Amino acid sequence: MTDLSPVLAALADPSRRALLQRLAHGPATSGQLADLLPISRPATSQHLGVLVAAGLVTTTVRGRQHWHSLAAAPFVEVERWIRTIMETWTSAPTLTTTSLKEDRREQAR
């Protein structure tokens, strides 16, 4: 399994999540993304750098414009990890179930 730490760290920031939500609608330029956030363009650029480093976003240069797009692979890995946790959790015994079985064993003694 891939190390998800960079991806999960990138997803922890609300500004980066806002950029990802925008990119879910299709590619956007750096300027378009910067206009979304109440922070400076350099700060937006730093957030984009974190997303690119985590593999969540790819950048294509066309002329003077930098176009950003979502990259699917890290999202698939995170989804797979979460799904595994959910499947394990939903099939695991609950505290109530475990407590009832233990109570019955103690009562039988």
GROMACS .gro file of N, CA and C in nm:
model
  327
    1MET      N    1   0.084  -0.118   0.000
    1MET     CA    2   0.000   0.000   0.000
    1MET      C    3   0.089   0.125   0.000
    2THR      N    4   0.048   0.222  -0.074
    2THR     CA    5   0.120   0.348  -0.085
    2THR      C    6   0.113   0.424   0.048
    3ASP      N    7   0.219   0.500   0.078
    3ASP     CA    8   0.218   0.585   0.197
    3ASP      C    9   0.121   0.700   0.173
    4LEU      N   10   0.014   0.702   0.249
    4LEU     CA   11  -0.090   0.804   0.232
    4LEU      C   12  -0.064   0.930   0.313
    5SER      N   13   0.043   0.934   0.390
    5SER     CA   14   0.068   1.049   0.477
    5SER      C   15   0.072   1.182   0.404
    6PRO      N   16   0.143   1.195   0.291
    6PRO     CA   17   0.144   1.324   0.221
    6PRO      C   18   0.005   1.363   0.169
    7VAL      N   19  -0.070   1.265   0.124
    7VAL     CA   20  -0.204   1.292   0.071
    7VAL      C   21  -0.296   1.337   0.184
    8LEU      N   22  -0.295   1.263   0.294
    8LEU     CA   23  -0.382   1.298   0.406
    8LEU      C   24  -0.342   1.432   0.467
    9ALA      N   25  -0.213   1.462   0.473
    9ALA     CA   26  -0.168   1.592   0.524
    9ALA      C   27  -0.216   1.704   0.432
   10ALA      N   28  -0.209   1.681   0.301
   10ALA     CA   29  -0.256   1.782   0.206
   10ALA      C   30  -0.406   1.804   0.219
   11LEU      N   31  -0.480   1.698   0.244
   11LEU     CA   32  -0.626   1.709   0.257
   11LEU      C   33  -0.669   1.775   0.387
   12ALA      N   34  -0.579   1.785   0.483
   12ALA     CA   35  -0.614   1.840   0.614
   12ALA      C   36  -0.644   1.990   0.610
   13ASP      N   37  -0.593   2.060   0.511
   13ASP     CA   38  -0.609   2.205   0.508
   13ASP      C   39  -0.735   2.246   0.431
   14PRO      N   40  -0.820   2.332   0.490
   14PRO     CA   41  -0.944   2.373   0.424
   14PRO      C   42  -0.923   2.448   0.292
   15SER      N   43  -0.817   2.526   0.282
   15SER     CA   44  -0.791   2.598   0.156
   15SER      C   45  -0.758   2.499   0.045
   16ARG      N   46  -0.679   2.399   0.077
   16ARG     CA   47  -0.645   2.298  -0.024
   16ARG      C   48  -0.768   2.216  -0.063
   17ARG      N   49  -0.853   2.186   0.035
   17ARG     CA   50  -0.977   2.114   0.001
   17ARG      C   51  -1.064   2.198  -0.091
   18ALA      N   52  -1.068   2.329  -0.069
   18ALA     CA   53  -1.147   2.417  -0.156
   18ALA      C   54  -1.091   2.415  -0.298
   19LEU      N   55  -0.959   2.415  -0.311
   19LEU     CA   56  -0.899   2.407  -0.444
   19LEU      C   57  -0.934   2.275  -0.512
   20LEU      N   58  -0.929   2.167  -0.437
   20LEU     CA   59  -0.963   2.036  -0.493
   20LEU      C   60  -1.110   2.030  -0.535
   21GLN      N   61  -1.197   2.088  -0.454
   21GLN     CA   62  -1.339   2.090  -0.490
   21GLN      C   63  -1.360   2.167  -0.620
   22ARG      N   64  -1.288   2.276  -0.637
   22ARG     CA   65  -1.301   2.352  -0.762
   22ARG      C   66  -1.249   2.270  -0.879
   23LEU      N   67  -1.135   2.204  -0.860
   23LEU     CA   68  -1.076   2.126  -0.968
   23LEU      C   69  -1.159   2.003  -1.004
   24ALA      N   70  -1.247   1.961  -0.916
   24ALA     CA   71  -1.338   1.850  -0.949
   24ALA      C   72  -1.430   1.888  -1.065
   25HIS      N   73  -1.447   2.017  -1.087
   25HIS     CA   74  -1.532   2.065  -1.198
   25HIS      C   75  -1.454   2.079  -1.328
   26GLY      N   76  -1.323   2.056  -1.324
   26GLY     CA   77  -1.241   2.065  -1.444
   26GLY      C   78  -1.117   2.148  -1.419
   27PRO      N   79  -1.026   2.148  -1.517
   27PRO     CA   80  -0.900   2.221  -1.503
   27PRO      C   81  -0.923   2.370  -1.480
   28ALA      N   82  -0.826   2.432  -1.413
   28ALA     CA   83  -0.832   2.576  -1.388
   28ALA      C   84  -0.690   2.631  -1.387
   29THR      N   85  -0.679   2.758  -1.419
   29THR     CA   86  -0.549   2.823  -1.415
   29THR      C   87  -0.515   2.864  -1.272
   30SER      N   88  -0.389   2.895  -1.251
   30SER     CA   89  -0.346   2.942  -1.120
   30SER      C   90  -0.424   3.066  -1.079
   31GLY      N   91  -0.444   3.157  -1.171
   31GLY     CA   92  -0.518   3.280  -1.143
   31GLY      C   93  -0.663   3.253  -1.105
   32GLN      N   94  -0.726   3.163  -1.176
   32GLN     CA   95  -0.865   3.128  -1.143
   32GLN      C   96  -0.875   3.069  -1.003
   33LEU      N   97  -0.780   2.985  -0.969
   33LEU     CA   98  -0.780   2.924  -0.836
   33LEU      C   99  -0.749   3.027  -0.728
   34ALA      N  100  -0.658   3.117  -0.756
   34ALA     CA  101  -0.623   3.221  -0.659
   34ALA      C  102  -0.742   3.311  -0.630
   35ASP      N  103  -0.825   3.334  -0.730
   35ASP     CA  104  -0.943   3.419  -0.710
   35ASP      C  105  -1.047   3.356  -0.617
   36LEU      N  106  -1.037   3.226  -0.595
   36LEU     CA  107  -1.133   3.156  -0.509
   36LEU      C  108  -1.108   3.178  -0.360
   37LEU      N  109  -0.984   3.199  -0.325
   37LEU     CA  110  -0.946   3.198  -0.184
   37LEU      C  111  -0.919   3.339  -0.132
   38PRO      N  112  -0.948   3.363  -0.004
   38PRO     CA  113  -0.922   3.494   0.055
   38PRO      C  114  -0.778   3.506   0.106
   39ILE      N  115  -0.686   3.454   0.027
   39ILE     CA  116  -0.543   3.461   0.062
   39ILE      C  117  -0.467   3.513  -0.058
   40SER      N  118  -0.340   3.544  -0.038
   40SER     CA  119  -0.258   3.599  -0.146
   40SER      C  120  -0.232   3.496  -0.256
   41ARG      N  121  -0.193   3.544  -0.372
   41ARG     CA  122  -0.157   3.453  -0.481
   41ARG      C  123  -0.036   3.366  -0.444
   42PRO      N  124   0.066   3.424  -0.378
   42PRO     CA  125   0.177   3.336  -0.338
   42PRO      C  126   0.133   3.226  -0.240
   43ALA      N  127   0.041   3.258  -0.150
   43ALA     CA  128  -0.009   3.156  -0.057
   43ALA      C  129  -0.085   3.048  -0.133
   44THR      N  130  -0.166   3.089  -0.232
   44THR     CA  131  -0.237   2.992  -0.315
   44THR      C  132  -0.138   2.905  -0.389
   45SER      N  133  -0.032   2.965  -0.439
   45SER     CA  134   0.071   2.890  -0.510
   45SER      C  135   0.137   2.788  -0.418
   46GLN      N  136   0.160   2.825  -0.293
   46GLN     CA  137   0.218   2.730  -0.199
   46GLN      C  138   0.123   2.613  -0.174
   47HIS      N  139  -0.006   2.641  -0.160
   47HIS     CA  140  -0.104   2.535  -0.141
   47HIS      C  141  -0.106   2.442  -0.263
   48LEU      N  142  -0.100   2.500  -0.381
   48LEU     CA  143  -0.097   2.418  -0.502
   48LEU      C  144   0.029   2.331  -0.504
   49GLY      N  145   0.140   2.386  -0.458
   49GLY     CA  146   0.265   2.309  -0.452
   49GLY      C  147   0.251   2.188  -0.362
   50VAL      N  148   0.183   2.203  -0.250
   50VAL     CA  149   0.160   2.091  -0.158
   50VAL      C  150   0.073   1.985  -0.227
   51LEU      N  151  -0.030   2.030  -0.297
   51LEU     CA  152  -0.120   1.937  -0.367
   51LEU      C  153  -0.046   1.863  -0.478
   52VAL      N  154   0.041   1.933  -0.549
   52VAL     CA  155   0.120   1.870  -0.655
   52VAL      C  156   0.218   1.770  -0.594
   53ALA      N  157   0.286   1.810  -0.486
   53ALA     CA  158   0.383   1.721  -0.421
   53ALA      C  159   0.316   1.594  -0.368
   54ALA      N  160   0.191   1.607  -0.324
   54ALA     CA  161   0.117   1.490  -0.274
   54ALA      C  162   0.062   1.405  -0.387
   55GLY      N  163   0.073   1.454  -0.510
   55GLY     CA  164   0.024   1.378  -0.625
   55GLY      C  165  -0.124   1.398  -0.654
   56LEU      N  166  -0.189   1.489  -0.581
   56LEU     CA  167  -0.333   1.512  -0.600
   56LEU      C  168  -0.365   1.599  -0.720
   57VAL      N  169  -0.269   1.680  -0.762
   57VAL     CA  170  -0.291   1.774  -0.871
   57VAL      C  171  -0.174   1.766  -0.969
   58THR      N  172  -0.205   1.775  -1.096
   58THR     CA  173  -0.101   1.786  -1.199
   58THR      C  174  -0.109   1.925  -1.261
   59THR      N  175   0.004   1.971  -1.311
   59THR     CA  176   0.011   2.104  -1.370
   59THR      C  177   0.063   2.093  -1.512
   60THR      N  178  -0.003   2.162  -1.604
   60THR     CA  179   0.038   2.168  -1.743
   60THR      C  180   0.058   2.314  -1.779
   61VAL      N  181   0.174   2.344  -1.839
   61VAL     CA  182   0.202   2.482  -1.880
   61VAL      C  183   0.167   2.496  -2.027
   62ARG      N  184   0.083   2.596  -2.054
   62ARG     CA  185   0.046   2.630  -2.192
   62ARG      C  186   0.069   2.779  -2.210
   63GLY      N  187   0.175   2.811  -2.281
   63GLY     CA  188   0.211   2.952  -2.294
   63GLY      C  189   0.252   3.006  -2.158
   64ARG      N  190   0.186   3.112  -2.117
   64ARG     CA  191   0.217   3.173  -1.987
   64ARG      C  192   0.125   3.122  -1.875
   65GLN      N  193   0.031   3.039  -1.910
   65GLN     CA  194  -0.065   2.992  -1.809
   65GLN      C  195  -0.031   2.852  -1.759
   66HIS      N  196  -0.051   2.836  -1.629
   66HIS     CA  197  -0.035   2.706  -1.564
   66HIS      C  198  -0.175   2.652  -1.537
   67TRP      N  199  -0.207   2.538  -1.600
   67TRP     CA  200  -0.337   2.475  -1.581
   67TRP      C  201  -0.321   2.360  -1.482
   68HIS      N  202  -0.414   2.352  -1.390
   68HIS     CA  203  -0.411   2.250  -1.286
   68HIS      C  204  -0.531   2.158  -1.301
   69SER      N  205  -0.506   2.029  -1.279
   69SER     CA  206  -0.610   1.925  -1.289
   69SER      C  207  -0.593   1.826  -1.175
   70LEU      N  208  -0.703   1.760  -1.142
   70LEU     CA  209  -0.696   1.654  -1.041
   70LEU      C  210  -0.625   1.532  -1.099
   71ALA      N  211  -0.556   1.461  -1.012
   71ALA     CA  212  -0.494   1.333  -1.048
   71ALA      C  213  -0.570   1.225  -0.972
   72ALA      N  214  -0.617   1.125  -1.040
   72ALA     CA  215  -0.708   1.027  -0.981
   72ALA      C  216  -0.642   0.930  -0.883
   73ALA      N  217  -0.520   0.888  -0.909
   73ALA     CA  218  -0.459   0.778  -0.833
   73ALA      C  219  -0.459   0.798  -0.681
   74PRO      N  220  -0.419   0.913  -0.628
   74PRO     CA  221  -0.420   0.927  -0.482
   74PRO      C  222  -0.560   0.920  -0.422
   75PHE      N  223  -0.658   0.971  -0.494
   75PHE     CA  224  -0.796   0.964  -0.445
   75PHE      C  225  -0.844   0.820  -0.440
   76VAL      N  226  -0.805   0.741  -0.539
   76VAL     CA  227  -0.841   0.599  -0.542
   76VAL      C  228  -0.776   0.527  -0.424
   77GLU      N  229  -0.649   0.557  -0.396
   77GLU     CA  230  -0.579   0.493  -0.283
   77GLU      C  231  -0.645   0.528  -0.150
   78VAL      N  232  -0.682   0.655  -0.130
   78VAL     CA  233  -0.747   0.696  -0.006
   78VAL      C  234  -0.883   0.629   0.005
   79GLU      N  235  -0.957   0.625  -0.105
   79GLU     CA  236  -1.088   0.560  -0.103
   79GLU      C  237  -1.074   0.412  -0.068
   80ARG      N  238  -0.976   0.346  -0.124
   80ARG     CA  239  -0.952   0.204  -0.096
   80ARG      C  240  -0.920   0.184   0.052
   81TRP      N  241  -0.836   0.270   0.108
   81TRP     CA  242  -0.798   0.261   0.248
   81TRP      C  243  -0.921   0.281   0.338
   82ILE      N  244  -1.000   0.382   0.309
   82ILE     CA  245  -1.122   0.409   0.387
   82ILE      C  246  -1.221   0.294   0.374
   83ARG      N  247  -1.237   0.243   0.254
   83ARG     CA  248  -1.330   0.131   0.232
   83ARG      C  249  -1.287   0.009   0.313
   84THR      N  250  -1.157  -0.019   0.318
   84THR     CA  251  -1.107  -0.132   0.397
   84THR      C  252  -1.140  -0.114   0.544
   85ILE      N  253  -1.119   0.006   0.595
   85ILE     CA  254  -1.152   0.035   0.735
   85ILE      C  255  -1.302   0.016   0.758
   86MET      N  256  -1.384   0.068   0.670
   86MET     CA  257  -1.529   0.059   0.686
   86MET      C  258  -1.576  -0.087   0.682
   87GLU      N  259  -1.521  -0.164   0.589
   87GLU     CA  260  -1.561  -0.305   0.580
   87GLU      C  261  -1.520  -0.383   0.704
   88THR      N  262  -1.402  -0.355   0.754
   88THR     CA  263  -1.355  -0.422   0.876
   88THR      C  264  -1.441  -0.380   0.994
   89TRP      N  265  -1.467  -0.253   1.005
   89TRP     CA  266  -1.544  -0.198   1.116
   89TRP      C  267  -1.687  -0.252   1.117
   90THR      N  268  -1.752  -0.254   1.001
   90THR     CA  269  -1.892  -0.299   0.997
   90THR      C  270  -1.906  -0.448   1.025
   91SER      N  271  -1.799  -0.525   1.006
   91SER     CA  272  -1.809  -0.669   1.035
   91SER      C  273  -1.751  -0.705   1.172
   92ALA      N  274  -1.696  -0.607   1.241
   92ALA     CA  275  -1.637  -0.632   1.373
   92ALA      C  276  -1.745  -0.635   1.480
   93PRO      N  277  -1.719  -0.707   1.588
   93PRO     CA  278  -1.816  -0.707   1.698
   93PRO      C  279  -1.823  -0.568   1.762
   94THR      N  280  -1.938  -0.536   1.814
   94THR     CA  281  -1.955  -0.407   1.882
   94THR      C  282  -1.932  -0.428   2.030
   95LEU      N  283  -1.919  -0.321   2.101
   95LEU     CA  284  -1.902  -0.329   2.245
   95LEU      C  285  -2.022  -0.396   2.310
   96THR      N  286  -2.140  -0.363   2.261
   96THR     CA  287  -2.263  -0.422   2.315
   96THR      C  288  -2.264  -0.572   2.291
   97THR      N  289  -2.232  -0.615   2.172
   97THR     CA  290  -2.231  -0.757   2.140
   97THR      C  291  -2.129  -0.830   2.225
   98THR      N  292  -2.010  -0.774   2.234
   98THR     CA  293  -1.904  -0.837   2.313
   98THR      C  294  -1.942  -0.839   2.460
   99SER      N  295  -1.996  -0.732   2.512
   99SER     CA  296  -2.035  -0.726   2.653
   99SER      C  297  -2.143  -0.828   2.686
  100LEU      N  298  -2.240  -0.845   2.597
  100LEU     CA  299  -2.347  -0.942   2.620
  100LEU      C  300  -2.292  -1.084   2.628
  101LYS      N  301  -2.200  -1.117   2.539
  101LYS     CA  302  -2.142  -1.251   2.539
  101LYS      C  303  -2.063  -1.275   2.667
  102GLU      N  304  -1.986  -1.175   2.711
  102GLU     CA  305  -1.908  -1.188   2.833
  102GLU      C  306  -1.999  -1.199   2.955
  103ASP      N  307  -2.106  -1.118   2.956
  103ASP     CA  308  -2.202  -1.124   3.068
  103ASP      C  309  -2.264  -1.263   3.077
  104ARG      N  310  -2.301  -1.320   2.965
  104ARG     CA  311  -2.362  -1.454   2.964
  104ARG      C  312  -2.263  -1.558   3.013
  105ARG      N  313  -2.135  -1.544   2.974
  105ARG     CA  314  -2.033  -1.641   3.020
  105ARG      C  315  -2.018  -1.631   3.172
  106GLU      N  316  -2.014  -1.510   3.223
  106GLU     CA  317  -1.998  -1.492   3.367
  106GLU      C  318  -2.119  -1.546   3.442
  107GLN      N  319  -2.239  -1.527   3.387
  107GLN     CA  320  -2.360  -1.576   3.452
  107GLN      C  321  -2.365  -1.729   3.452
  108ALA      N  322  -2.307  -1.790   3.350
  108ALA     CA  323  -2.306  -1.937   3.340
  108ALA      C  324  -2.211  -2.000   3.440
  109ARG      N  325  -2.115  -1.925   3.489
  109ARG     CA  326  -2.017  -1.980   3.584
  109ARG      C  327  -2.074  -2.001   3.716
   0.00000   0.00000   0.00000
